[in-house]
Amino acid sequence: MNAALARLIAGQVCVHACMAGMRMAAPLLALRAGYSAAAVGVLLALFALTQVFLALPAGRYADRHGLRRPVGFCVVAAASGAGLALAFPVFEVLCAAALLTGGATGAATIALQRHVGRAAHSATQLKQVFSWLAIGPAISNFIGPFFAGLMIDHAGSAAGSLGGFRWAFALLAVLPLATWFWVRHTVELPPVIAATGGPQQRVWDLLREPRFRRLMLVNWVLSSCWDVHTFVVPLLGYERALSASVIGTILGAFAIAAALVRMAMPLVAQWLREWAVIAGAMVATAALFAVYPLLTTAWSMGLCSVLLGLSLGSVQPMIMSMLHQITPEQRHGEALGLRLMAINASSVMMPLLFGTAGALIGVAGLFWVVGTGVGLGSRLAWLLRPPARARD
């Protein structure tokens, strides 16, 4: 990993940590103010909702303007969102802060991913840089909530006081400014000029390409596996009478395993084939989902969680590498925006679907249904193989 990539990863960590910290602190403040669990659910959904509608325009904007201008706007939006929560810590403003920080993080991620992908010069480099870049969210998901929690508990007049929340929001408002510190000197890549005189390009043109369409379906299926694991493990743990700390440890083991496999992937990237890694991960996930509901001890669930983390954690760098290879260079940002839009729409809708399905078929049945779906979907991954001439 070179210094330029390290700076971009640091910038991604800072803006993403702002959102991750807000996603923890804002619901806690809403609960402290007496709002219901349903209201808190709406607040949490707003972090993803902005990205559903903003991702595609943000991708097109990045295609036109490169890296620094989109990231600059995102820094202002994220810092403003946390700053508003600092100045006016009421529920309505927290909702606005969720929209601003969530949208800013999504748009900044698209611009950073597009720049990193264009800077790579081979398929091996694509796999390496996206493996490194994928570590960023795992780090920020720890940094943001951890330091926000310290502020809430220790910076105010008493643990959980309003003053502690204000200090947390102040810290989170500073983090996006650090993003600009890391990104501001990045050298922009030469712009890609699309051919003129042809028909106007639309997003549906991307989906007409069979390999891109299959890649988006595979990405959605695997993203749903992340969501179902996060949703169902607490329910399974409750049924097994596990404590909250044990359940948190099981989920933490999943995240650590996902980060570790991404750290290892750059070392073996030249021997990896994207479609093979994705197909193998889907088959392994289907098998682990079949076994998971049958496990009764914390140790066995923790081991299965680690294996799932290794399996699902290996997928994102491969998907990002393949997306940049099969998409026209002048539309990389648009393709990244379409991917992010689909993921966040799934994150908004899937918990509602999981809750309804879980009530009808039970927690174990939900695991088995999703596992069957991802197992059958592995055929799509095999169809992602490049044509014979491209492999020769």
mmCIF file of C-alpha atoms in Angstrom:
data_model
loop_
_atom_site.group_PDB
_atom_site.id
_atom_site.type_symbol
_atom_site.label_atom_id
_atom_site.label_comp_id
_atom_site.label_asym_id
_atom_site.label_seq_id
_atom_site.Cartn_x
_atom_site.Cartn_y
_atom_site.Cartn_z
ATOM 1 C CA MET A 1 0.000 0.000 0.000
ATOM 2 C CA ASN A 2 1.529 3.339 -1.054
ATOM 3 C CA ALA A 3 1.266 6.662 0.758
ATOM 4 C CA ALA A 4 -1.364 8.099 -1.597
ATOM 5 C CA LEU A 5 -3.696 5.154 -1.006
ATOM 6 C CA ALA A 6 -3.071 5.328 2.757
ATOM 7 C CA ARG A 7 -4.146 8.994 2.791
ATOM 8 C CA LEU A 8 -7.346 8.179 0.901
ATOM 9 C CA ILE A 9 -8.148 5.333 3.305
ATOM 10 C CA ALA A 10 -7.556 7.704 6.248
ATOM 11 C CA GLY A 11 -9.929 10.206 4.638
ATOM 12 C CA GLN A 12 -12.574 7.525 4.159
ATOM 13 C CA VAL A 13 -12.192 6.399 7.780
ATOM 14 C CA CYS A 14 -12.752 9.918 9.120
ATOM 15 C CA VAL A 15 -15.943 10.726 7.199
ATOM 16 C CA HIS A 16 -17.362 7.232 7.730
ATOM 17 C CA ALA A 17 -16.542 7.386 11.460
ATOM 18 C CA CYS A 18 -18.596 10.577 11.692
ATOM 19 C CA MET A 19 -21.662 8.737 10.392
ATOM 20 C CA ALA A 20 -20.969 5.619 12.477
ATOM 21 C CA GLY A 21 -20.697 7.695 15.636
ATOM 22 C CA MET A 22 -23.870 9.628 14.810
ATOM 23 C CA ARG A 23 -25.665 6.347 14.123
ATOM 24 C CA MET A 24 -24.884 5.267 17.685
ATOM 25 C CA ALA A 25 -25.254 8.587 19.532
ATOM 26 C CA ALA A 26 -28.399 9.974 17.884
ATOM 27 C CA PRO A 27 -30.649 6.989 18.750
ATOM 28 C CA LEU A 28 -29.356 7.002 22.329
ATOM 29 C CA LEU A 29 -30.224 10.687 22.680
ATOM 30 C CA ALA A 30 -33.662 10.074 21.169
ATOM 31 C CA LEU A 31 -34.309 7.275 23.656
ATOM 32 C CA ARG A 32 -33.079 9.519 26.486
ATOM 33 C CA ALA A 33 -35.620 12.139 25.362
ATOM 34 C CA GLY A 34 -38.433 9.573 25.627
ATOM 35 C CA TYR A 35 -38.994 8.708 21.966
ATOM 36 C CA SER A 36 -40.321 5.246 21.103
ATOM 37 C CA ALA A 37 -38.448 2.373 19.531
ATOM 38 C CA ALA A 38 -40.425 2.976 16.326
ATOM 39 C CA ALA A 39 -39.207 6.581 16.181
ATOM 40 C CA VAL A 40 -35.648 5.410 16.737
ATOM 41 C CA GLY A 41 -36.089 2.910 13.894
ATOM 42 C CA VAL A 42 -37.135 5.733 11.578
ATOM 43 C CA LEU A 43 -34.105 7.752 12.692
ATOM 44 C CA LEU A 44 -31.754 4.866 11.907
ATOM 45 C CA ALA A 45 -33.365 4.304 8.498
ATOM 46 C CA LEU A 46 -32.638 7.917 7.537
ATOM 47 C CA PHE A 47 -28.877 7.257 7.547
ATOM 48 C CA ALA A 48 -29.373 4.887 4.593
ATOM 49 C CA LEU A 49 -32.361 6.614 2.991
ATOM 50 C CA THR A 50 -30.416 9.608 1.670
ATOM 51 C CA GLN A 51 -27.929 7.303 -0.028
ATOM 52 C CA VAL A 52 -30.745 5.540 -1.884
ATOM 53 C CA PHE A 53 -31.702 8.759 -3.678
ATOM 54 C CA LEU A 54 -28.337 10.522 -3.722
ATOM 55 C CA ALA A 55 -26.013 7.698 -4.806
ATOM 56 C CA LEU A 56 -26.725 7.824 -8.532
ATOM 57 C CA PRO A 57 -26.487 11.634 -8.909
ATOM 58 C CA ALA A 58 -23.358 11.563 -6.720
ATOM 59 C CA GLY A 59 -21.777 8.966 -9.000
ATOM 60 C CA ARG A 60 -22.514 11.031 -12.098
ATOM 61 C CA TYR A 61 -21.131 14.127 -10.386
ATOM 62 C CA ALA A 62 -17.912 12.259 -9.562
ATOM 63 C CA ASP A 63 -17.648 11.153 -13.207
ATOM 64 C CA ARG A 64 -17.726 14.820 -14.234
ATOM 65 C CA HIS A 65 -15.652 16.429 -11.472
ATOM 66 C CA GLY A 66 -13.266 13.794 -10.116
ATOM 67 C CA LEU A 67 -12.385 13.434 -6.430
ATOM 68 C CA ARG A 68 -11.719 16.626 -4.517
ATOM 69 C CA ARG A 69 -14.790 18.685 -5.370
ATOM 70 C CA PRO A 70 -17.307 15.929 -4.442
ATOM 71 C CA VAL A 71 -15.370 15.099 -1.263
ATOM 72 C CA GLY A 72 -15.233 18.812 -0.351
ATOM 73 C CA PHE A 73 -19.021 19.088 -0.510
ATOM 74 C CA CYS A 74 -19.324 15.877 1.522
ATOM 75 C CA VAL A 75 -17.026 17.254 4.216
ATOM 76 C CA VAL A 76 -19.196 20.357 4.531
ATOM 77 C CA ALA A 77 -22.413 18.302 4.660
ATOM 78 C CA ALA A 78 -21.143 15.799 7.249
ATOM 79 C CA ALA A 79 -19.622 18.476 9.506
ATOM 80 C CA SER A 80 -22.814 20.533 9.209
ATOM 81 C CA GLY A 81 -24.973 17.562 10.164
ATOM 82 C CA ALA A 82 -23.005 16.817 13.331
ATOM 83 C CA GLY A 83 -22.739 20.552 14.056
ATOM 84 C CA LEU A 84 -26.515 20.965 13.862
ATOM 85 C CA ALA A 85 -26.945 18.124 16.352
ATOM 86 C CA LEU A 86 -24.448 19.883 18.625
ATOM 87 C CA ALA A 87 -26.300 23.197 18.444
ATOM 88 C CA PHE A 88 -29.868 21.850 18.513
ATOM 89 C CA PRO A 89 -29.974 18.357 20.091
ATOM 90 C CA VAL A 90 -33.666 17.694 19.410
ATOM 91 C CA PHE A 91 -35.242 14.810 17.493
ATOM 92 C CA GLU A 92 -36.127 16.746 14.338
ATOM 93 C CA VAL A 93 -32.576 18.058 14.010
ATOM 94 C CA LEU A 94 -31.171 14.593 14.701
ATOM 95 C CA CYS A 95 -33.195 13.361 11.714
ATOM 96 C CA ALA A 96 -31.686 16.110 9.541
ATOM 97 C CA ALA A 97 -28.223 15.198 10.842
ATOM 98 C CA ALA A 98 -28.831 11.561 9.912
ATOM 99 C CA LEU A 99 -29.763 12.575 6.367
ATOM 100 C CA LEU A 100 -26.722 14.843 6.002
ATOM 101 C CA THR A 101 -24.072 12.530 7.479
ATOM 102 C CA GLY A 102 -25.471 9.435 5.757
ATOM 103 C CA GLY A 103 -25.672 11.096 2.362
ATOM 104 C CA ALA A 104 -22.242 12.691 2.713
ATOM 105 C CA THR A 105 -20.608 9.385 3.612
ATOM 106 C CA GLY A 106 -22.182 7.599 0.660
ATOM 107 C CA ALA A 107 -21.213 10.290 -1.851
ATOM 108 C CA ALA A 108 -17.653 10.520 -0.506
ATOM 109 C CA THR A 109 -17.288 6.745 -0.695
ATOM 110 C CA ILE A 110 -18.331 6.747 -4.358
ATOM 111 C CA ALA A 111 -15.808 9.465 -5.243
ATOM 112 C CA LEU A 112 -13.006 7.696 -3.371
ATOM 113 C CA GLN A 113 -13.790 4.289 -4.877
ATOM 114 C CA ARG A 114 -13.938 5.749 -8.373
ATOM 115 C CA HIS A 115 -10.567 7.491 -7.958
ATOM 116 C CA VAL A 116 -8.852 4.432 -6.493
ATOM 117 C CA GLY A 117 -10.232 2.165 -9.213
ATOM 118 C CA ARG A 118 -9.107 4.482 -12.009
ATOM 119 C CA ALA A 119 -5.639 4.797 -10.485
ATOM 120 C CA ALA A 120 -5.102 1.022 -10.656
ATOM 121 C CA HIS A 121 -3.356 -0.252 -13.800
ATOM 122 C CA SER A 122 -4.230 -3.954 -13.812
ATOM 123 C CA ALA A 123 -6.760 -6.465 -12.533
ATOM 124 C CA THR A 124 -4.331 -7.522 -9.800
ATOM 125 C CA GLN A 125 -3.923 -3.918 -8.639
ATOM 126 C CA LEU A 126 -7.704 -3.480 -8.618
ATOM 127 C CA LYS A 127 -8.067 -6.425 -6.253
ATOM 128 C CA GLN A 128 -5.262 -5.144 -4.060
ATOM 129 C CA VAL A 129 -6.429 -1.539 -3.720
ATOM 130 C CA PHE A 130 -10.055 -2.446 -3.106
ATOM 131 C CA SER A 131 -9.003 -4.975 -0.473
ATOM 132 C CA TRP A 132 -7.124 -2.214 1.342
ATOM 133 C CA LEU A 133 -9.936 0.298 0.854
ATOM 134 C CA ALA A 134 -12.518 -2.136 2.231
ATOM 135 C CA ILE A 135 -10.693 -2.158 5.580
ATOM 136 C CA GLY A 136 -11.624 1.500 6.118
ATOM 137 C CA PRO A 137 -15.298 1.007 7.080
ATOM 138 C CA ALA A 138 -14.348 -1.715 9.565
ATOM 139 C CA ILE A 139 -11.949 0.692 11.301
ATOM 140 C CA SER A 140 -14.405 3.588 11.265
ATOM 141 C CA ASN A 141 -17.239 1.438 12.614
ATOM 142 C CA PHE A 142 -15.059 0.992 15.686
ATOM 143 C CA ILE A 143 -13.586 4.489 15.984
ATOM 144 C CA GLY A 144 -16.811 6.483 15.622
ATOM 145 C CA PRO A 145 -19.007 4.682 18.178
ATOM 146 C CA PHE A 146 -16.115 4.070 20.590
ATOM 147 C CA PHE A 147 -15.021 7.691 20.953
ATOM 148 C CA ALA A 148 -18.582 9.015 20.814
ATOM 149 C CA GLY A 149 -19.427 6.625 23.642
ATOM 150 C CA LEU A 150 -16.457 7.844 25.695
ATOM 151 C CA MET A 151 -17.638 11.429 25.296
ATOM 152 C CA ILE A 152 -21.214 10.573 26.249
ATOM 153 C CA ASP A 153 -20.120 8.740 29.385
ATOM 154 C CA HIS A 154 -17.234 10.911 30.584
ATOM 155 C CA ALA A 155 -17.243 14.404 29.022
ATOM 156 C CA GLY A 156 -20.496 15.686 30.513
ATOM 157 C CA SER A 157 -21.503 16.513 34.073
ATOM 158 C CA ALA A 158 -22.716 12.925 34.458
ATOM 159 C CA ALA A 159 -22.723 9.767 32.371
ATOM 160 C CA GLY A 160 -25.345 10.123 29.657
ATOM 161 C CA SER A 161 -25.952 13.815 30.274
ATOM 162 C CA LEU A 162 -26.852 16.212 27.494
ATOM 163 C CA GLY A 163 -23.438 17.821 27.841
ATOM 164 C CA GLY A 164 -21.779 14.501 27.063
ATOM 165 C CA PHE A 165 -23.852 14.146 23.902
ATOM 166 C CA ARG A 166 -22.867 17.678 22.857
ATOM 167 C CA TRP A 167 -19.180 16.825 23.267
ATOM 168 C CA ALA A 168 -19.723 13.670 21.208
ATOM 169 C CA PHE A 169 -21.362 15.648 18.402
ATOM 170 C CA ALA A 170 -18.527 18.200 18.547
ATOM 171 C CA LEU A 171 -15.951 15.445 18.089
ATOM 172 C CA LEU A 172 -17.924 13.908 15.235
ATOM 173 C CA ALA A 173 -18.192 17.302 13.520
ATOM 174 C CA VAL A 174 -14.380 17.602 13.508
ATOM 175 C CA LEU A 175 -13.777 14.187 11.926
ATOM 176 C CA PRO A 176 -14.944 15.152 8.379
ATOM 177 C CA LEU A 177 -12.556 18.117 8.482
ATOM 178 C CA ALA A 178 -9.768 15.596 8.935
ATOM 179 C CA THR A 179 -11.002 13.918 5.748
ATOM 180 C CA TRP A 180 -10.264 17.099 3.829
ATOM 181 C CA PHE A 181 -6.792 17.255 5.430
ATOM 182 C CA TRP A 182 -5.994 13.809 3.998
ATOM 183 C CA VAL A 183 -7.589 14.273 0.569
ATOM 184 C CA ARG A 184 -6.907 17.920 -0.323
ATOM 185 C CA HIS A 185 -3.502 17.321 -1.946
ATOM 186 C CA THR A 186 -4.539 14.267 -3.978
ATOM 187 C CA VAL A 187 -3.599 14.666 -7.634
ATOM 188 C CA GLU A 188 -6.661 14.450 -9.833
ATOM 189 C CA LEU A 189 -6.606 11.896 -12.641
ATOM 190 C CA PRO A 190 -7.131 13.064 -16.227
ATOM 191 C CA PRO A 191 -10.856 13.375 -16.995
ATOM 192 C CA VAL A 192 -12.491 10.786 -19.224
ATOM 193 C CA ILE A 193 -14.303 12.379 -22.135
ATOM 194 C CA ALA A 194 -17.270 10.389 -23.383
ATOM 195 C CA ALA A 195 -17.857 10.127 -27.114
ATOM 196 C CA THR A 196 -20.191 12.811 -28.455
ATOM 197 C CA GLY A 197 -22.941 12.496 -30.992
ATOM 198 C CA GLY A 198 -24.361 9.217 -29.704
ATOM 199 C CA PRO A 199 -27.642 8.619 -27.880
ATOM 200 C CA GLN A 200 -27.990 9.981 -24.356
ATOM 201 C CA GLN A 201 -26.695 7.488 -21.793
ATOM 202 C CA ARG A 202 -29.105 6.220 -19.154
ATOM 203 C CA VAL A 203 -28.631 4.072 -16.105
ATOM 204 C CA TRP A 204 -30.696 1.299 -17.665
ATOM 205 C CA ASP A 205 -28.061 0.973 -20.376
ATOM 206 C CA LEU A 206 -25.689 -0.368 -17.730
ATOM 207 C CA LEU A 207 -28.239 -2.939 -16.596
ATOM 208 C CA ARG A 208 -28.708 -4.191 -20.152
ATOM 209 C CA GLU A 209 -25.166 -5.564 -20.065
ATOM 210 C CA PRO A 210 -25.581 -9.174 -18.828
ATOM 211 C CA ARG A 211 -22.424 -9.370 -16.710
ATOM 212 C CA PHE A 212 -23.145 -6.058 -14.985
ATOM 213 C CA ARG A 213 -26.720 -7.120 -14.282
ATOM 214 C CA ARG A 214 -25.547 -10.427 -12.804
ATOM 215 C CA LEU A 215 -22.931 -8.629 -10.721
ATOM 216 C CA MET A 216 -25.586 -6.318 -9.236
ATOM 217 C CA LEU A 217 -27.815 -9.294 -8.390
ATOM 218 C CA VAL A 218 -24.946 -11.154 -6.744
ATOM 219 C CA ASN A 219 -23.984 -8.019 -4.822
ATOM 220 C CA TRP A 220 -27.554 -7.596 -3.565
ATOM 221 C CA VAL A 221 -27.845 -11.245 -2.483
ATOM 222 C CA LEU A 222 -24.581 -11.125 -0.550
ATOM 223 C CA SER A 223 -25.428 -7.765 0.992
ATOM 224 C CA SER A 224 -28.675 -9.318 2.228
ATOM 225 C CA CYS A 225 -26.606 -12.026 3.922
ATOM 226 C CA TRP A 226 -24.770 -9.354 5.928
ATOM 227 C CA ASP A 227 -28.126 -7.850 6.919
ATOM 228 C CA VAL A 228 -29.698 -11.154 7.918
ATOM 229 C CA HIS A 229 -26.677 -12.117 10.031
ATOM 230 C CA THR A 230 -26.767 -8.779 11.875
ATOM 231 C CA PHE A 231 -30.537 -9.068 12.344
ATOM 232 C CA VAL A 232 -30.842 -12.722 13.320
ATOM 233 C CA VAL A 233 -27.828 -13.347 15.585
ATOM 234 C CA PRO A 234 -29.246 -11.220 18.438
ATOM 235 C CA LEU A 235 -32.523 -13.147 18.149
ATOM 236 C CA LEU A 236 -30.741 -16.487 18.173
ATOM 237 C CA GLY A 237 -28.619 -15.383 21.103
ATOM 238 C CA TYR A 238 -31.709 -14.361 23.031
ATOM 239 C CA GLU A 239 -33.290 -17.753 22.361
ATOM 240 C CA ARG A 240 -30.077 -19.416 23.616
ATOM 241 C CA ALA A 241 -30.126 -17.214 26.769
ATOM 242 C CA LEU A 242 -26.785 -15.601 25.865
ATOM 243 C CA SER A 243 -25.842 -12.300 27.481
ATOM 244 C CA ALA A 244 -25.671 -9.032 25.538
ATOM 245 C CA SER A 245 -21.873 -8.968 25.816
ATOM 246 C CA VAL A 246 -21.612 -12.479 24.369
ATOM 247 C CA ILE A 247 -23.922 -11.600 21.491
ATOM 248 C CA GLY A 248 -21.855 -8.465 20.852
ATOM 249 C CA THR A 249 -18.682 -10.551 20.884
ATOM 250 C CA ILE A 250 -20.141 -12.948 18.293
ATOM 251 C CA LEU A 251 -21.006 -10.037 16.011
ATOM 252 C CA GLY A 252 -17.611 -8.460 16.684
ATOM 253 C CA ALA A 253 -15.849 -11.689 15.711
ATOM 254 C CA PHE A 254 -17.657 -11.536 12.367
ATOM 255 C CA ALA A 255 -16.440 -7.970 11.744
ATOM 256 C CA ILE A 256 -12.852 -8.758 12.768
ATOM 257 C CA ALA A 257 -12.739 -11.808 10.498
ATOM 258 C CA ALA A 258 -14.053 -9.736 7.575
ATOM 259 C CA ALA A 259 -11.332 -7.128 8.175
ATOM 260 C CA LEU A 260 -8.573 -9.738 8.507
ATOM 261 C CA VAL A 261 -9.416 -11.511 5.254
ATOM 262 C CA ARG A 262 -9.336 -8.158 3.459
ATOM 263 C CA MET A 263 -5.906 -7.445 4.908
ATOM 264 C CA ALA A 264 -4.645 -10.793 3.628
ATOM 265 C CA MET A 265 -6.146 -10.551 0.140
ATOM 266 C CA PRO A 266 -3.639 -8.031 -1.312
ATOM 267 C CA LEU A 267 -0.863 -10.535 -0.624
ATOM 268 C CA VAL A 268 -2.472 -13.201 -2.811
ATOM 269 C CA ALA A 269 -4.391 -10.989 -5.248
ATOM 270 C CA GLN A 270 -2.480 -12.132 -8.318
ATOM 271 C CA TRP A 271 -3.723 -15.706 -7.816
ATOM 272 C CA LEU A 272 -7.353 -14.798 -7.192
ATOM 273 C CA ARG A 273 -10.080 -14.810 -9.816
ATOM 274 C CA GLU A 274 -12.989 -12.555 -8.960
ATOM 275 C CA TRP A 275 -15.770 -14.813 -10.165
ATOM 276 C CA ALA A 276 -14.253 -17.858 -8.417
ATOM 277 C CA VAL A 277 -13.908 -16.064 -5.068
ATOM 278 C CA ILE A 278 -17.496 -14.773 -5.276
ATOM 279 C CA ALA A 279 -18.914 -18.175 -6.241
ATOM 280 C CA GLY A 280 -16.951 -19.921 -3.495
ATOM 281 C CA ALA A 281 -18.127 -17.374 -0.929
ATOM 282 C CA MET A 282 -21.759 -17.894 -1.924
ATOM 283 C CA VAL A 283 -21.512 -21.683 -1.608
ATOM 284 C CA ALA A 284 -19.725 -21.395 1.748
ATOM 285 C CA THR A 285 -22.290 -18.884 3.035
ATOM 286 C CA ALA A 286 -25.153 -21.172 2.045
ATOM 287 C CA ALA A 287 -23.548 -24.063 3.954
ATOM 288 C CA LEU A 288 -22.879 -21.933 7.053
ATOM 289 C CA PHE A 289 -26.434 -20.569 7.050
ATOM 290 C CA ALA A 290 -27.717 -24.139 6.977
ATOM 291 C CA VAL A 291 -25.693 -25.015 10.090
ATOM 292 C CA TYR A 292 -25.989 -21.791 12.089
ATOM 293 C CA PRO A 293 -29.511 -22.299 13.547
ATOM 294 C CA LEU A 294 -28.516 -25.771 14.793
ATOM 295 C CA LEU A 295 -25.714 -24.429 16.995
ATOM 296 C CA THR A 296 -26.494 -24.086 20.696
ATOM 297 C CA THR A 297 -23.329 -22.778 22.376
ATOM 298 C CA ALA A 298 -21.649 -19.384 22.234
ATOM 299 C CA TRP A 299 -18.338 -20.942 21.121
ATOM 300 C CA SER A 300 -19.902 -22.751 18.174
ATOM 301 C CA MET A 301 -21.865 -19.665 17.124
ATOM 302 C CA GLY A 302 -18.702 -17.586 17.431
ATOM 303 C CA LEU A 303 -16.767 -20.001 15.222
ATOM 304 C CA CYS A 304 -19.521 -19.980 12.614
ATOM 305 C CA SER A 305 -19.589 -16.178 12.770
ATOM 306 C CA VAL A 306 -15.837 -16.047 12.126
ATOM 307 C CA LEU A 307 -16.167 -18.362 9.120
ATOM 308 C CA LEU A 308 -19.016 -16.232 7.770
ATOM 309 C CA GLY A 309 -16.890 -13.123 8.230
ATOM 310 C CA LEU A 310 -14.050 -14.700 6.246
ATOM 311 C CA SER A 311 -16.457 -15.758 3.508
ATOM 312 C CA LEU A 312 -18.504 -12.567 3.133
ATOM 313 C CA GLY A 313 -15.536 -10.279 3.839
ATOM 314 C CA SER A 314 -13.733 -11.577 0.760
ATOM 315 C CA VAL A 315 -16.517 -10.558 -1.601
ATOM 316 C CA GLN A 316 -16.552 -6.753 -1.736
ATOM 317 C CA PRO A 317 -13.020 -6.261 -3.153
ATOM 318 C CA MET A 318 -13.786 -8.818 -5.867
ATOM 319 C CA ILE A 319 -17.079 -7.146 -6.783
ATOM 320 C CA MET A 320 -15.456 -3.716 -6.909
ATOM 321 C CA SER A 321 -12.610 -5.011 -9.072
ATOM 322 C CA MET A 322 -14.981 -6.686 -11.497
ATOM 323 C CA LEU A 323 -17.285 -3.654 -11.626
ATOM 324 C CA HIS A 324 -14.405 -1.452 -12.784
ATOM 325 C CA GLN A 325 -13.388 -3.970 -15.417
ATOM 326 C CA ILE A 326 -16.818 -4.428 -17.028
ATOM 327 C CA THR A 327 -18.020 -0.806 -16.835
ATOM 328 C CA PRO A 328 -16.991 1.944 -19.321
ATOM 329 C CA GLU A 329 -14.393 4.171 -17.667
ATOM 330 C CA GLN A 330 -16.449 7.324 -18.126
ATOM 331 C CA ARG A 331 -19.319 5.700 -16.163
ATOM 332 C CA HIS A 332 -17.459 4.216 -13.182
ATOM 333 C CA GLY A 333 -19.002 6.720 -10.778
ATOM 334 C CA GLU A 334 -22.498 6.067 -12.077
ATOM 335 C CA ALA A 335 -22.031 2.303 -11.724
ATOM 336 C CA LEU A 336 -20.715 2.725 -8.169
ATOM 337 C CA GLY A 337 -23.699 4.925 -7.360
ATOM 338 C CA LEU A 338 -26.109 2.324 -8.703
ATOM 339 C CA ARG A 339 -24.446 -0.340 -6.554
ATOM 340 C CA LEU A 340 -24.595 1.804 -3.415
ATOM 341 C CA MET A 341 -28.207 2.729 -4.101
ATOM 342 C CA ALA A 342 -29.206 -0.947 -4.306
ATOM 343 C CA ILE A 343 -27.321 -1.825 -1.096
ATOM 344 C CA ASN A 344 -28.893 0.976 0.920
ATOM 345 C CA ALA A 345 -32.377 0.319 -0.424
ATOM 346 C CA SER A 346 -31.889 -3.255 0.750
ATOM 347 C CA SER A 347 -30.690 -2.058 4.166
ATOM 348 C CA VAL A 348 -33.851 0.028 4.552
ATOM 349 C CA MET A 349 -36.295 -2.643 3.397
ATOM 350 C CA MET A 350 -34.747 -5.942 4.439
ATOM 351 C CA PRO A 351 -35.065 -5.577 8.237
ATOM 352 C CA LEU A 352 -38.806 -5.068 7.789
ATOM 353 C CA LEU A 353 -39.006 -8.137 5.558
ATOM 354 C CA PHE A 354 -36.854 -10.182 7.933
ATOM 355 C CA GLY A 355 -39.060 -9.255 10.874
ATOM 356 C CA THR A 356 -42.213 -10.343 9.060
ATOM 357 C CA ALA A 357 -40.645 -13.541 7.712
ATOM 358 C CA GLY A 358 -39.136 -14.401 11.087
ATOM 359 C CA ALA A 359 -42.545 -14.142 12.729
ATOM 360 C CA LEU A 360 -44.012 -16.524 10.133
ATOM 361 C CA ILE A 361 -41.301 -19.155 9.710
ATOM 362 C CA GLY A 362 -39.103 -18.626 12.753
ATOM 363 C CA VAL A 363 -35.491 -17.531 13.102
ATOM 364 C CA ALA A 364 -34.072 -20.854 11.880
ATOM 365 C CA GLY A 365 -36.389 -20.830 8.871
ATOM 366 C CA LEU A 366 -35.191 -17.346 7.941
ATOM 367 C CA PHE A 367 -31.579 -18.524 7.933
ATOM 368 C CA TRP A 368 -32.450 -21.546 5.803
ATOM 369 C CA VAL A 369 -34.520 -19.581 3.274
ATOM 370 C CA VAL A 370 -31.794 -16.978 2.768
ATOM 371 C CA GLY A 371 -29.130 -19.700 2.655
ATOM 372 C CA THR A 372 -31.049 -21.547 -0.032
ATOM 373 C CA GLY A 373 -31.367 -18.347 -2.019
ATOM 374 C CA VAL A 374 -27.658 -17.533 -1.859
ATOM 375 C CA GLY A 375 -26.768 -21.141 -2.733
ATOM 376 C CA LEU A 376 -28.971 -21.090 -5.822
ATOM 377 C CA GLY A 377 -27.630 -17.645 -6.704
ATOM 378 C CA SER A 378 -24.072 -18.982 -6.852
ATOM 379 C CA ARG A 379 -24.795 -19.970 -10.472
ATOM 380 C CA LEU A 380 -24.900 -16.251 -11.292
ATOM 381 C CA ALA A 381 -21.359 -15.931 -9.955
ATOM 382 C CA TRP A 382 -20.133 -18.730 -12.223
ATOM 383 C CA LEU A 383 -21.689 -16.865 -15.159
ATOM 384 C CA LEU A 384 -19.520 -13.844 -14.304
ATOM 385 C CA ARG A 385 -16.522 -15.605 -15.838
ATOM 386 C CA PRO A 386 -15.010 -13.507 -18.631
ATOM 387 C CA PRO A 387 -15.417 -14.758 -22.204
ATOM 388 C CA ALA A 388 -12.868 -17.342 -23.381
ATOM 389 C CA ARG A 389 -10.974 -14.791 -25.474
ATOM 390 C CA ALA A 390 -10.583 -12.503 -22.428
ATOM 391 C CA ARG A 391 -9.125 -15.394 -20.403
ATOM 392 C CA ASP A 392 -6.584 -16.378 -23.061
#
